[in-house]
Coordinates of C-alpha atoms (C1' of nucleotides) in Angstrom, one line a residue:
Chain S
X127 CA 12.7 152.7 126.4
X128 CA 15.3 152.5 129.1
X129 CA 15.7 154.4 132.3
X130 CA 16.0 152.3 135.9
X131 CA 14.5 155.4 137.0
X132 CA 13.5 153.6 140.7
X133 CA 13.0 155.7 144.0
X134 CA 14.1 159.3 144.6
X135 CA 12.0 161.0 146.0
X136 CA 11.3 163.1 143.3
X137 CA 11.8 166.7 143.1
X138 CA 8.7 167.3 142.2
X139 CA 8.4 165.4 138.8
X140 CA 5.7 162.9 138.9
X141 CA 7.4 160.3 136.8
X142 CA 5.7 160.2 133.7
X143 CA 5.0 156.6 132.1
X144 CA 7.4 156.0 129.6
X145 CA 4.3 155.1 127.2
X146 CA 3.3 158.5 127.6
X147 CA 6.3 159.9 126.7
X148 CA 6.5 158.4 123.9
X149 CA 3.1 159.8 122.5
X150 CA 4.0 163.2 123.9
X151 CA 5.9 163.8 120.7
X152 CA 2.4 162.4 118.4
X153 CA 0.5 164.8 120.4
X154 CA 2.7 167.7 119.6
X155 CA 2.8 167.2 116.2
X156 CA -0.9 167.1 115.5
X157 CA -1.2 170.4 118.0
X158 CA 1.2 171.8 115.8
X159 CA -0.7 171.7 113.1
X160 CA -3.5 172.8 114.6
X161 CA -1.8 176.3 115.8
X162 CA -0.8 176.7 112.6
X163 CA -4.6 176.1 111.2
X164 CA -4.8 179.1 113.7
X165 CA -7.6 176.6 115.6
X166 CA -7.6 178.0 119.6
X167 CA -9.3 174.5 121.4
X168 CA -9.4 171.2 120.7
X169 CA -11.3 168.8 122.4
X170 CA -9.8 165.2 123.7
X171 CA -12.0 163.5 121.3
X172 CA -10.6 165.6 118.3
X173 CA -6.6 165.6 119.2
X174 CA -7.3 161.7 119.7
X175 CA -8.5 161.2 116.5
X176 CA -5.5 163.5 114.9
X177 CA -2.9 161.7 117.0
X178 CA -4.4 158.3 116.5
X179 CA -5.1 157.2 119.9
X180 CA -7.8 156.7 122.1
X181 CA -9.3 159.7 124.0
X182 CA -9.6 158.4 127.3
X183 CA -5.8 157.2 127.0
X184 CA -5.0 161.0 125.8
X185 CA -6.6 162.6 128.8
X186 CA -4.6 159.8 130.9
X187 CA -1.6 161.0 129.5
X188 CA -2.4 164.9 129.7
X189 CA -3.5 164.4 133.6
X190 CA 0.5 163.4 134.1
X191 CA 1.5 167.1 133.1
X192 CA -1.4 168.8 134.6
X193 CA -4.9 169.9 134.6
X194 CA -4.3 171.9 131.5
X195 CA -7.8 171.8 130.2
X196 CA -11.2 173.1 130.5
X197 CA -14.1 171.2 131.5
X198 CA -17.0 171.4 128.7
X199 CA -14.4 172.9 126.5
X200 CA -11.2 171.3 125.9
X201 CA -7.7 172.1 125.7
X202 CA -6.3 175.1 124.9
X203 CA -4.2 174.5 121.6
X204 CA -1.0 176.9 122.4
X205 CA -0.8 176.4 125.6
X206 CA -0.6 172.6 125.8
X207 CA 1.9 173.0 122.5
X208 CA 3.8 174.9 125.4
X209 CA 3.7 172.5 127.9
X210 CA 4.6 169.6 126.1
X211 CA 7.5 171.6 124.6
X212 CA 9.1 172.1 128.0
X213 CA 7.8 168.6 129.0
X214 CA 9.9 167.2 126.6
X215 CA 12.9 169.8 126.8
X216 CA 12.4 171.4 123.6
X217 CA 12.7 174.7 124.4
X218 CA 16.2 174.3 124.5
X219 CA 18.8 174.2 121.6
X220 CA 19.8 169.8 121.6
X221 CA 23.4 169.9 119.3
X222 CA 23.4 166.4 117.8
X223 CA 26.1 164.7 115.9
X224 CA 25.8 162.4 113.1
X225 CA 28.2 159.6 112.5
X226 CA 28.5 157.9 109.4
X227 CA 27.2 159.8 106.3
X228 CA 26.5 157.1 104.2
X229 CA 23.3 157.4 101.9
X230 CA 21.2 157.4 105.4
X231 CA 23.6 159.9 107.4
X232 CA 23.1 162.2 104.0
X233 CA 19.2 161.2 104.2
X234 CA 19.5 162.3 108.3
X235 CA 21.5 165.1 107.7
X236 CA 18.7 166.3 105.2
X237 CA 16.0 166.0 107.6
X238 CA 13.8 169.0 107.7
X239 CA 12.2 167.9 110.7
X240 CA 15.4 168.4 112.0
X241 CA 15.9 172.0 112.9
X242 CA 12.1 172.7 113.7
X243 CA 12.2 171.3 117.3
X244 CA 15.4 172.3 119.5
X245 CA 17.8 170.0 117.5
X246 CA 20.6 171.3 115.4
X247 CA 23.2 169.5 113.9
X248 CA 26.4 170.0 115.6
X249 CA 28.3 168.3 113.4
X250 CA 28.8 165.7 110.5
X251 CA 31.4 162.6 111.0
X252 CA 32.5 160.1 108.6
X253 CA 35.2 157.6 108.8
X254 CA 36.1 158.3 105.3
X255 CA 39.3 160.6 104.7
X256 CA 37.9 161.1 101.5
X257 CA 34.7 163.1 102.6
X258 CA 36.4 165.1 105.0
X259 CA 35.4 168.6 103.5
X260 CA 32.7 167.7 101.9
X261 CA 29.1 169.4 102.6
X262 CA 26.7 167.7 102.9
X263 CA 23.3 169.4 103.4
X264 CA 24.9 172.3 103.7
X265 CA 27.1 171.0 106.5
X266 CA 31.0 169.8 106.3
X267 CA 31.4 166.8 106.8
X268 CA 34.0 165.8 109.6
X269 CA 36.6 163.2 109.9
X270 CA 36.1 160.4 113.0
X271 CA 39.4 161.9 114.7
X272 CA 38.0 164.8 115.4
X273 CA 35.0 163.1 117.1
X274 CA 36.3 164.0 120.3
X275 CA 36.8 167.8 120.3
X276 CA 33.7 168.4 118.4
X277 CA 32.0 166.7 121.0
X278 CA 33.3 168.8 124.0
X279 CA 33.3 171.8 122.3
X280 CA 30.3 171.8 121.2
X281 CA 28.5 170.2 124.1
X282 CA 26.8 167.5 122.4
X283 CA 24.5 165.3 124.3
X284 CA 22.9 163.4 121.9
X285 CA 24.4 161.4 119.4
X286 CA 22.8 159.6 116.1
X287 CA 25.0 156.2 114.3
X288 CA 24.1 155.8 111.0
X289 CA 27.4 154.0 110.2
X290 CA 27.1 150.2 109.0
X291 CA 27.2 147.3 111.8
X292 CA 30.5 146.9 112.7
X293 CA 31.5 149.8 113.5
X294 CA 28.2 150.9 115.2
X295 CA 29.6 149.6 119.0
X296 CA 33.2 151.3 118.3
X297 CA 31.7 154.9 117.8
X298 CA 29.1 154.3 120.1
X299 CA 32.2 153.8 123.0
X300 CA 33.6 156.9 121.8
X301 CA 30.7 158.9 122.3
X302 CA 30.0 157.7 125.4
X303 CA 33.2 158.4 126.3
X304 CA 33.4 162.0 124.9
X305 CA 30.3 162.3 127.2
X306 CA 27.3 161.9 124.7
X307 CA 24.6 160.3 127.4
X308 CA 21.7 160.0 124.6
X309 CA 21.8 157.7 121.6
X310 CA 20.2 157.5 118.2
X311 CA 20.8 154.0 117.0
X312 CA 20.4 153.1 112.9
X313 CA 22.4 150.2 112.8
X314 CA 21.3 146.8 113.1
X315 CA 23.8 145.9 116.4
X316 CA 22.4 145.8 119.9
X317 CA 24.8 148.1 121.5
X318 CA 26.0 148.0 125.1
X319 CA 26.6 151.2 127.4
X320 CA 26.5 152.5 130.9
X321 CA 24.2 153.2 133.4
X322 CA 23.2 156.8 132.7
X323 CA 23.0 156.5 128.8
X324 CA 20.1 155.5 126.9
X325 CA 19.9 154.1 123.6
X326 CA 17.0 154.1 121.4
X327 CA 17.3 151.8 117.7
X328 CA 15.6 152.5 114.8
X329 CA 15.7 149.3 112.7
X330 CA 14.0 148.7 108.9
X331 CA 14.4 145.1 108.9
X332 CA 13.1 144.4 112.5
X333 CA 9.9 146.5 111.3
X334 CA 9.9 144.7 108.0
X335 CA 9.8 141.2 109.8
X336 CA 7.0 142.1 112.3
X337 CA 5.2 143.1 109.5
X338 CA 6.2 140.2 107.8
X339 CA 4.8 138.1 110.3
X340 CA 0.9 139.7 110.4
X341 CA 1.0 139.4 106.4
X342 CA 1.7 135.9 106.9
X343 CA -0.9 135.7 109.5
X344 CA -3.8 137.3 107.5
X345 CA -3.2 134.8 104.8
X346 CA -3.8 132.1 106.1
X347 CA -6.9 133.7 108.1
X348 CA -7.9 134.4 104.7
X349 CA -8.0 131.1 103.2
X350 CA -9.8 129.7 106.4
X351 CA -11.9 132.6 105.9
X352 CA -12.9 131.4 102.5
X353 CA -14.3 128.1 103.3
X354 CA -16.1 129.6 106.4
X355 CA -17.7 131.9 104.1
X356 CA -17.5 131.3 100.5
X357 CA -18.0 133.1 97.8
X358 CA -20.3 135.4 100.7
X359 CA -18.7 138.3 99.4
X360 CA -17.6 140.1 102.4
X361 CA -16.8 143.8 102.2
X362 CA -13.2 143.2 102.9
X363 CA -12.6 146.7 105.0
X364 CA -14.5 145.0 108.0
X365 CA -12.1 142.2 108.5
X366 CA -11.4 141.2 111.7
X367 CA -7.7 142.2 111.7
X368 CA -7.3 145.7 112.2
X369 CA -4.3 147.8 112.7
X370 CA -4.6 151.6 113.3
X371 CA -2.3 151.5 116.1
X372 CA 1.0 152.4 114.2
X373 CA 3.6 152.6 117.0
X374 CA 3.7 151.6 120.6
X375 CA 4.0 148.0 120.7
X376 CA 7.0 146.5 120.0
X377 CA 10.2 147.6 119.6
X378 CA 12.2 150.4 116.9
X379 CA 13.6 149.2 113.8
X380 CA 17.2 149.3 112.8
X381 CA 18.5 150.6 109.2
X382 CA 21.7 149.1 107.7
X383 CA 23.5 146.5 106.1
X384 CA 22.8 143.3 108.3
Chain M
X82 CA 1.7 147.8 117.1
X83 CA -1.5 147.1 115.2
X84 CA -3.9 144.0 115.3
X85 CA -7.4 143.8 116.4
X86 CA -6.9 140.0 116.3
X87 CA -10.3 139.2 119.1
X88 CA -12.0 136.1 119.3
X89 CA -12.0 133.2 116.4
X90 CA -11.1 129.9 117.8
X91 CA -7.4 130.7 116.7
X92 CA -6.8 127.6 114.3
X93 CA -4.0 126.5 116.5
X94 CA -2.0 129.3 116.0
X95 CA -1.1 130.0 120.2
X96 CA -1.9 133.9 119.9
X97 CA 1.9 135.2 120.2
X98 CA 1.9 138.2 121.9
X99 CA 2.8 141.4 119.8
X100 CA 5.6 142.3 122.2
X101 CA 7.3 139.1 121.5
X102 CA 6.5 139.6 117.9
X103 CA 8.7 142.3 118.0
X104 CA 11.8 140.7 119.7
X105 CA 12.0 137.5 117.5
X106 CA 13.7 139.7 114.8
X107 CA 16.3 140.6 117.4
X108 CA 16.6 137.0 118.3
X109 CA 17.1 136.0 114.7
X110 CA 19.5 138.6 114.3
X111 CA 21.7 137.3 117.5
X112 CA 21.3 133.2 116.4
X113 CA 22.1 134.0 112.6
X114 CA 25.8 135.6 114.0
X115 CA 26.1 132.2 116.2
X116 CA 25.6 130.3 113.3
X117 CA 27.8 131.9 111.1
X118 CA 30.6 131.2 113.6
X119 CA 29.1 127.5 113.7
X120 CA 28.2 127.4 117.2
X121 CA 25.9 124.7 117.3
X122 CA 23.8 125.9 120.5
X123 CA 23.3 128.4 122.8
X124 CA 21.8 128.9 126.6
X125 CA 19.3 131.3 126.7
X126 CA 21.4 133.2 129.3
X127 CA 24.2 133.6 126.4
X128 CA 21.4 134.2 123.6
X129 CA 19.3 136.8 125.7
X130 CA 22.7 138.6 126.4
X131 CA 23.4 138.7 122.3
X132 CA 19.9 140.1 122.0
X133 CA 20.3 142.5 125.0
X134 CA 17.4 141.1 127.1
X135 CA 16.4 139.3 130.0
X136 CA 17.0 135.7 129.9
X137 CA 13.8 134.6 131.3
X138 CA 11.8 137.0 129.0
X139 CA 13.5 135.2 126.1
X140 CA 12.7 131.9 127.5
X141 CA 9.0 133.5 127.8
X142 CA 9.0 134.0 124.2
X143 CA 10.6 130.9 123.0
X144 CA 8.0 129.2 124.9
X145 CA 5.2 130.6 123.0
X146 CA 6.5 129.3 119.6
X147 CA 6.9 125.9 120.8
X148 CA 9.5 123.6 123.3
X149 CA 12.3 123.6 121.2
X150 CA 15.2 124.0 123.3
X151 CA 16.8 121.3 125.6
X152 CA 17.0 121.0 129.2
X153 CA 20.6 121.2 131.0
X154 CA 21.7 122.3 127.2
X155 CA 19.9 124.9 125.4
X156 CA 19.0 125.6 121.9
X157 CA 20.4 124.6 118.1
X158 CA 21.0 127.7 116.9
X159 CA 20.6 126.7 113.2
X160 CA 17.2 124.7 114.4
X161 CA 15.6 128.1 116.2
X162 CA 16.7 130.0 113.0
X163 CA 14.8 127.7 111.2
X164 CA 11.8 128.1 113.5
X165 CA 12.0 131.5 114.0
X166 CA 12.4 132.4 110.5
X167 CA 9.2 130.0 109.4
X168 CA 7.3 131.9 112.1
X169 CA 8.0 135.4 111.1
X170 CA 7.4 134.2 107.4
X171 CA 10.4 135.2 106.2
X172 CA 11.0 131.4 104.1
X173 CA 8.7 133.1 101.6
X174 CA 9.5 135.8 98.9
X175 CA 8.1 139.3 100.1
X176 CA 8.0 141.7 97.3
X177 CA 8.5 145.3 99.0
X178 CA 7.4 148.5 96.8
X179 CA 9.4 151.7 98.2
X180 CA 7.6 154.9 97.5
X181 CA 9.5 158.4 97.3
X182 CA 12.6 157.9 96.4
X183 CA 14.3 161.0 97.5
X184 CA 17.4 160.9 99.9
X185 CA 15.7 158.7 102.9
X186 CA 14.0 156.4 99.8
X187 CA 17.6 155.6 98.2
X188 CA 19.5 154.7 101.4
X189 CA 16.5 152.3 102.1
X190 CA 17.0 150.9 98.5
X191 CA 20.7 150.8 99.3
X192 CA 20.0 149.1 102.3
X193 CA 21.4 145.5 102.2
X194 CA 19.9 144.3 104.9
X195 CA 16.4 144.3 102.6
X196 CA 17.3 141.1 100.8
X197 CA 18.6 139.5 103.1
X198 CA 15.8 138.2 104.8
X199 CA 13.0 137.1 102.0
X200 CA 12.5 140.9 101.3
X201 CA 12.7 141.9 98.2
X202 CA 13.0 145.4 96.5
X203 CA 10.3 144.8 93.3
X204 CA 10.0 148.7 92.8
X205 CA 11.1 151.8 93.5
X206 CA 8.5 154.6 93.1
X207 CA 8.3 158.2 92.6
X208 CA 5.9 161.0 91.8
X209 CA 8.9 163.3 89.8
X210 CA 8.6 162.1 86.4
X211 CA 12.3 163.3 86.1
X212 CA 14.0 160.6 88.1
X213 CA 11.4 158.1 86.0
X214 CA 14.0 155.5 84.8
X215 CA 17.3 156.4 86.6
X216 CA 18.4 153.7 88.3
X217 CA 18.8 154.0 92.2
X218 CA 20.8 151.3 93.6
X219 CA 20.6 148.8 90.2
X220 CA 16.7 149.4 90.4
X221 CA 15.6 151.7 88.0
X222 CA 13.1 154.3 89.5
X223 CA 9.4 154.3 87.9
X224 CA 6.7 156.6 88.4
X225 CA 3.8 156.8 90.8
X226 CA 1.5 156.4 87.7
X227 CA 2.4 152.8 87.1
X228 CA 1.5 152.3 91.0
X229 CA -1.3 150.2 91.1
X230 CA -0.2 148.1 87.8
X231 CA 3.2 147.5 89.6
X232 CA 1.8 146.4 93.0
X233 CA -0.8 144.1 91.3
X234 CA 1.8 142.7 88.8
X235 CA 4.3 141.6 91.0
X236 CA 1.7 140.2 94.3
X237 CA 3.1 142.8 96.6
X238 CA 1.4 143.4 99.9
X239 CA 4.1 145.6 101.5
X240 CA 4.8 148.8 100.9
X241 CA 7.3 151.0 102.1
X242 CA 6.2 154.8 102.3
X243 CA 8.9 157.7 102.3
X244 CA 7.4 160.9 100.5
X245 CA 7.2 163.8 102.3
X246 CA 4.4 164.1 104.3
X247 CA 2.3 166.2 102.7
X248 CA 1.8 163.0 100.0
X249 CA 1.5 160.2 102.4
X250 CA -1.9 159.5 103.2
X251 CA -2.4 159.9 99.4
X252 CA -0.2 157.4 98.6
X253 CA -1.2 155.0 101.5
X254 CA -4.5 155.2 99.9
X255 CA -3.0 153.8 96.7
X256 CA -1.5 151.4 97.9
X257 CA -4.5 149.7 100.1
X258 CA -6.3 150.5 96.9
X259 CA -4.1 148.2 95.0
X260 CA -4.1 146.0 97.6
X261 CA -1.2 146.2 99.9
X262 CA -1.8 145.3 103.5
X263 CA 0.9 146.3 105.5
X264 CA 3.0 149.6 105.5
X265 CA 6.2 151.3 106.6
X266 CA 5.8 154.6 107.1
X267 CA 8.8 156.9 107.3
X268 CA 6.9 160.2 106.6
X269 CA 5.5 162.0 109.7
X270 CA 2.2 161.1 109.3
X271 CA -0.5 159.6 110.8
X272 CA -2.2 157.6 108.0
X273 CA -5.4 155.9 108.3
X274 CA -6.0 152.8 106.8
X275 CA -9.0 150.1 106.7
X276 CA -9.1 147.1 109.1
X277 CA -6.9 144.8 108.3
X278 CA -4.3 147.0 107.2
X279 CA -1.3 146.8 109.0
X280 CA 0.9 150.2 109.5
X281 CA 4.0 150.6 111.7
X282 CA 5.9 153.8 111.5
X283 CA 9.5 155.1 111.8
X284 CA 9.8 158.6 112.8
X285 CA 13.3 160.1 113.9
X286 CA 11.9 163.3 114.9
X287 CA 9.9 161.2 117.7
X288 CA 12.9 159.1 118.9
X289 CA 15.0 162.4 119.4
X290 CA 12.4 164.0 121.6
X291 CA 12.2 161.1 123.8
X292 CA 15.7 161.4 124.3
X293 CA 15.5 165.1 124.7
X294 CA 13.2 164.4 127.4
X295 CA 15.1 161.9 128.9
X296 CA 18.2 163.8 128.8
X297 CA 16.6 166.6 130.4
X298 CA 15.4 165.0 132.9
X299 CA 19.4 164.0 133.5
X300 CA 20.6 166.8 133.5
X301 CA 18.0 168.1 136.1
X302 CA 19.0 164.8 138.7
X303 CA 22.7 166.1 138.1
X304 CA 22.0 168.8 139.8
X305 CA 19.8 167.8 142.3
X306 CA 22.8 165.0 142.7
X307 CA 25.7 167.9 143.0
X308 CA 23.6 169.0 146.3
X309 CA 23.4 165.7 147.7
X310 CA 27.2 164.3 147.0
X311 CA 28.5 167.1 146.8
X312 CA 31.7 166.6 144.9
X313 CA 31.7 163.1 146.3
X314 CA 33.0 161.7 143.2
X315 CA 30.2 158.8 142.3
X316 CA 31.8 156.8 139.1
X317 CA 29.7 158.8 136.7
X318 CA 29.1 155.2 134.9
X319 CA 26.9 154.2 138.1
X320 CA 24.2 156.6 138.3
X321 CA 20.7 155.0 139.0
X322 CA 19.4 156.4 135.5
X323 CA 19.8 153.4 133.4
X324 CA 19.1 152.3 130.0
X325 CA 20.5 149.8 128.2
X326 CA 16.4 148.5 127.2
X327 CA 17.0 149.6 123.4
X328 CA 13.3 149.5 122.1
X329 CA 10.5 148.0 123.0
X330 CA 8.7 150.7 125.2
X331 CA 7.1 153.7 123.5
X332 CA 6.5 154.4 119.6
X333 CA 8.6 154.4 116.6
X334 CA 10.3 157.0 114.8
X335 CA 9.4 158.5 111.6
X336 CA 11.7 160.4 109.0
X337 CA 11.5 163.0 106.5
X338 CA 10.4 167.1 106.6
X339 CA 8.3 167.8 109.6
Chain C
dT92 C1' -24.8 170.1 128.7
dT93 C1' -20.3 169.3 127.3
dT94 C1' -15.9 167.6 128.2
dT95 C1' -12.3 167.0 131.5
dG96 C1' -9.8 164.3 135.1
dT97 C1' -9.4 160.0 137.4
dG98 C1' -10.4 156.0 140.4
dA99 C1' -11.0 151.4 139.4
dA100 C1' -11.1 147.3 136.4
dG101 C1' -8.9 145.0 133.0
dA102 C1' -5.3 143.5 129.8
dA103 C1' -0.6 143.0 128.5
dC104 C1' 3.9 142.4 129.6
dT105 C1' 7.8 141.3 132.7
dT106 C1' 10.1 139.0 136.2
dC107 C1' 10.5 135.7 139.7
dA108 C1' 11.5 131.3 141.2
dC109 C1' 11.4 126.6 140.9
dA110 C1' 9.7 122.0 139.4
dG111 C1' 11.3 118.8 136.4
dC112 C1' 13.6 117.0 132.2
dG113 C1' 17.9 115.5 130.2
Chain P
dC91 C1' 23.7 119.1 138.1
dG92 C1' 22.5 122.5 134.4
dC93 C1' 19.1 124.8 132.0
dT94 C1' 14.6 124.9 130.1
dG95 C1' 9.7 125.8 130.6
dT96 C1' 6.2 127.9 133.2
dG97 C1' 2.8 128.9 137.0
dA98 C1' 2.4 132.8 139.8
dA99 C1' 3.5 137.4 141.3
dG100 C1' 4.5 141.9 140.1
dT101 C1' 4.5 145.9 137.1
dT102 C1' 3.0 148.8 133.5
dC103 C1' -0.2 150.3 130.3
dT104 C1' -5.0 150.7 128.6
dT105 C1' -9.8 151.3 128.9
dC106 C1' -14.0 152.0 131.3
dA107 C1' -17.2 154.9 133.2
dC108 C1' -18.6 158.6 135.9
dA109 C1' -18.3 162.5 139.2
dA110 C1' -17.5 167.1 138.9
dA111 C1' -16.1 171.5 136.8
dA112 C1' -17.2 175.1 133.5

DNA sequence: TTTTGTGAAGAACTTCACAGCG
DNA sequence: CGCTGTGAAGTTCTTCACAAAA
């Protein structure tokens, strides 16, 4: 995603590719499961394969953090589930504020997920007098003047906009302002901050049109297909247009009223 | 994301690359606010700012689809919608299927951004045979039994996936077996589909660890920082760690219970 | 022998910088 | 003269393929 991250002579931190990174978070997941399958190694090939990647770019990615595996064996399953924790700062406690709890705000603020790795939510804001008080998942939901305080007294870093377009660029100055430096974008604006803060989007329609746009694509490979080869009853799992990749290519997608 | 597209003699579609794939959206998004305040063109310097990119990646991109701007003026906006939006697909109908229609399932439902753009909501499903006919935003829901008659019924190739996770690869399955060929996935899953499947994902609990991680790493060059300038008061808004990119670097996030 | 860790090759994407069209 | 379109250079990411550790 962002980060200028140029020079410096680093303190000792190798400067992970941001592509790795971002599979960092795959990788846990399928460990995850794994420990809790009780399974002690894993081999490159078989984490791959549960992460849906290639090996070769897994072992890539694992030689950033460290020789943490074992030649003829593999990796060691709690220990790497370890490592990638504190790689990724998830051994410590991440308050995150949600602003906007329209259906999706209720639908974040809901998120199992949630809790499991270092994130709590801090706090619940809405615009909306009327649900000030309100719980929502068990949390009570906050008016937008109080955005502030909550902020600094809680010592929230990370913020998450679920509120509809408009006002998306509004909060996001406040938050910035109240000293959030991480941001969880769900609505369809491009927003504009500082050096020093970094903005990732999630966006359905973008996501929707890219896919869009490959649906469009395998039609009409289809009907070329069919006078190349007739009625020659290809199996039609063999196709030349694959897809397995299911993430890093483009960009995030954005969720919201356009 | 996805696409094994090799070889075949490309029947004079120029190959767009996936990464540009995955900005036109944003592109569309930026011209389709021009034209609604009637400007009749733009420069790609003003139009990559909109969009939050590099003007000479834009250019890039635009290339690839064809020369339609003009030198020493720059593009009609209401012309590159029209090409945009014919090369995404979107001047066709796209019935969409949601899945799981718990909280994350109606705020996509909700969402109003889906019909926009050629999408269309032709189902909502779910496998509780108690919300089976309660409407969820004017659509009333049905359940997962009627599945394969729905897809088939109404032509729809993508589907939109937000069960839990535990139910996802089942209901991927379904779906390809009915014949959709390209899927959302919200649920924090790594499904596996045939070739020529398409699947991108959404995962929140993904796009909050890279964050985590890079806000970890911040706060670690604030401190190295504090040694070096002491309390040489840099305007915080300056620091070298950047990050205004906004997507298109690592994976996408995914939602629901981890 | 199995499987990691990694140089090196390759592919994809970005950015530069400028020729050339309008 | 302004701004597009694009070769060429630069950067990042992926994949190969194999030496070497266990």
């Amino acid at each position: 995603m962002a980060t200028g991250r140029t020079h410096r002579p680093a303190t000792r931190s190798r400067g992970i590719p941001e592509a790795t990174v971002a599979r960092l978070p795959l990788y846990l997941r399928a460990l995850t499961a794994l420990s809790e399958r009780s399974v002690p190694t894993v081999s490159s090939e078989e984490l791959a394969a549960a992460a849906g990647v290639n090996s070769a770019k897994l072992r890539k990615d694992f030689s950033y953090l460290g020789s943490y595996g074992t030649r003829g064996v593999g990796y060691d399953v709690e220990y790497l589930v370890y490592q990638i924790s504190r790689e990724l700062g998830l051994t410590q406690d991440w308050p995150v504020v949600i602003v906007g709890i329209g259906n999706l705000g209720a639908a974040l603020a809901n998120y199992g997920g949630f809790a499991s790795r270092g994130f709590r939510v801090a706090a619940l804001i809405d615009a909306d007098p009327a649900m000030a008080g309100k719980p929502v998942a068990g949390i009570p939901v906050q008016h937008t003047d109080e955005l502030e305080s909550i902020i600094r007294d809680n010592g929230v870093s990370i913020g998450v906009i679920a509120t509809p377009a408009g006002a998306a660029q509004q909060v996001c100055d406040r938050l910035v302002a109240a000293g959030v430096t991480s941001i969880l974008n769900f609505a369809p604006t491009v927003l504009s901050v500082p050096d020093g803060v970094d903005v990732r989007k999630v966006d359905l329609s973008i996501e929707l049109q890219i896919l869009a746009f490959h649906e469009q694509r395998k039609a009409g490979e289809e009907a070329a297909a069919e006078v190349t080869a007739q009625a020659a009853a290809v199996p039609a799992t063999t196709r030349e247009e694959s897809a397995t990749d299911q993430g890093p290519d483009g960009d995030v997608p954005a969720v919201m009223p356009a």
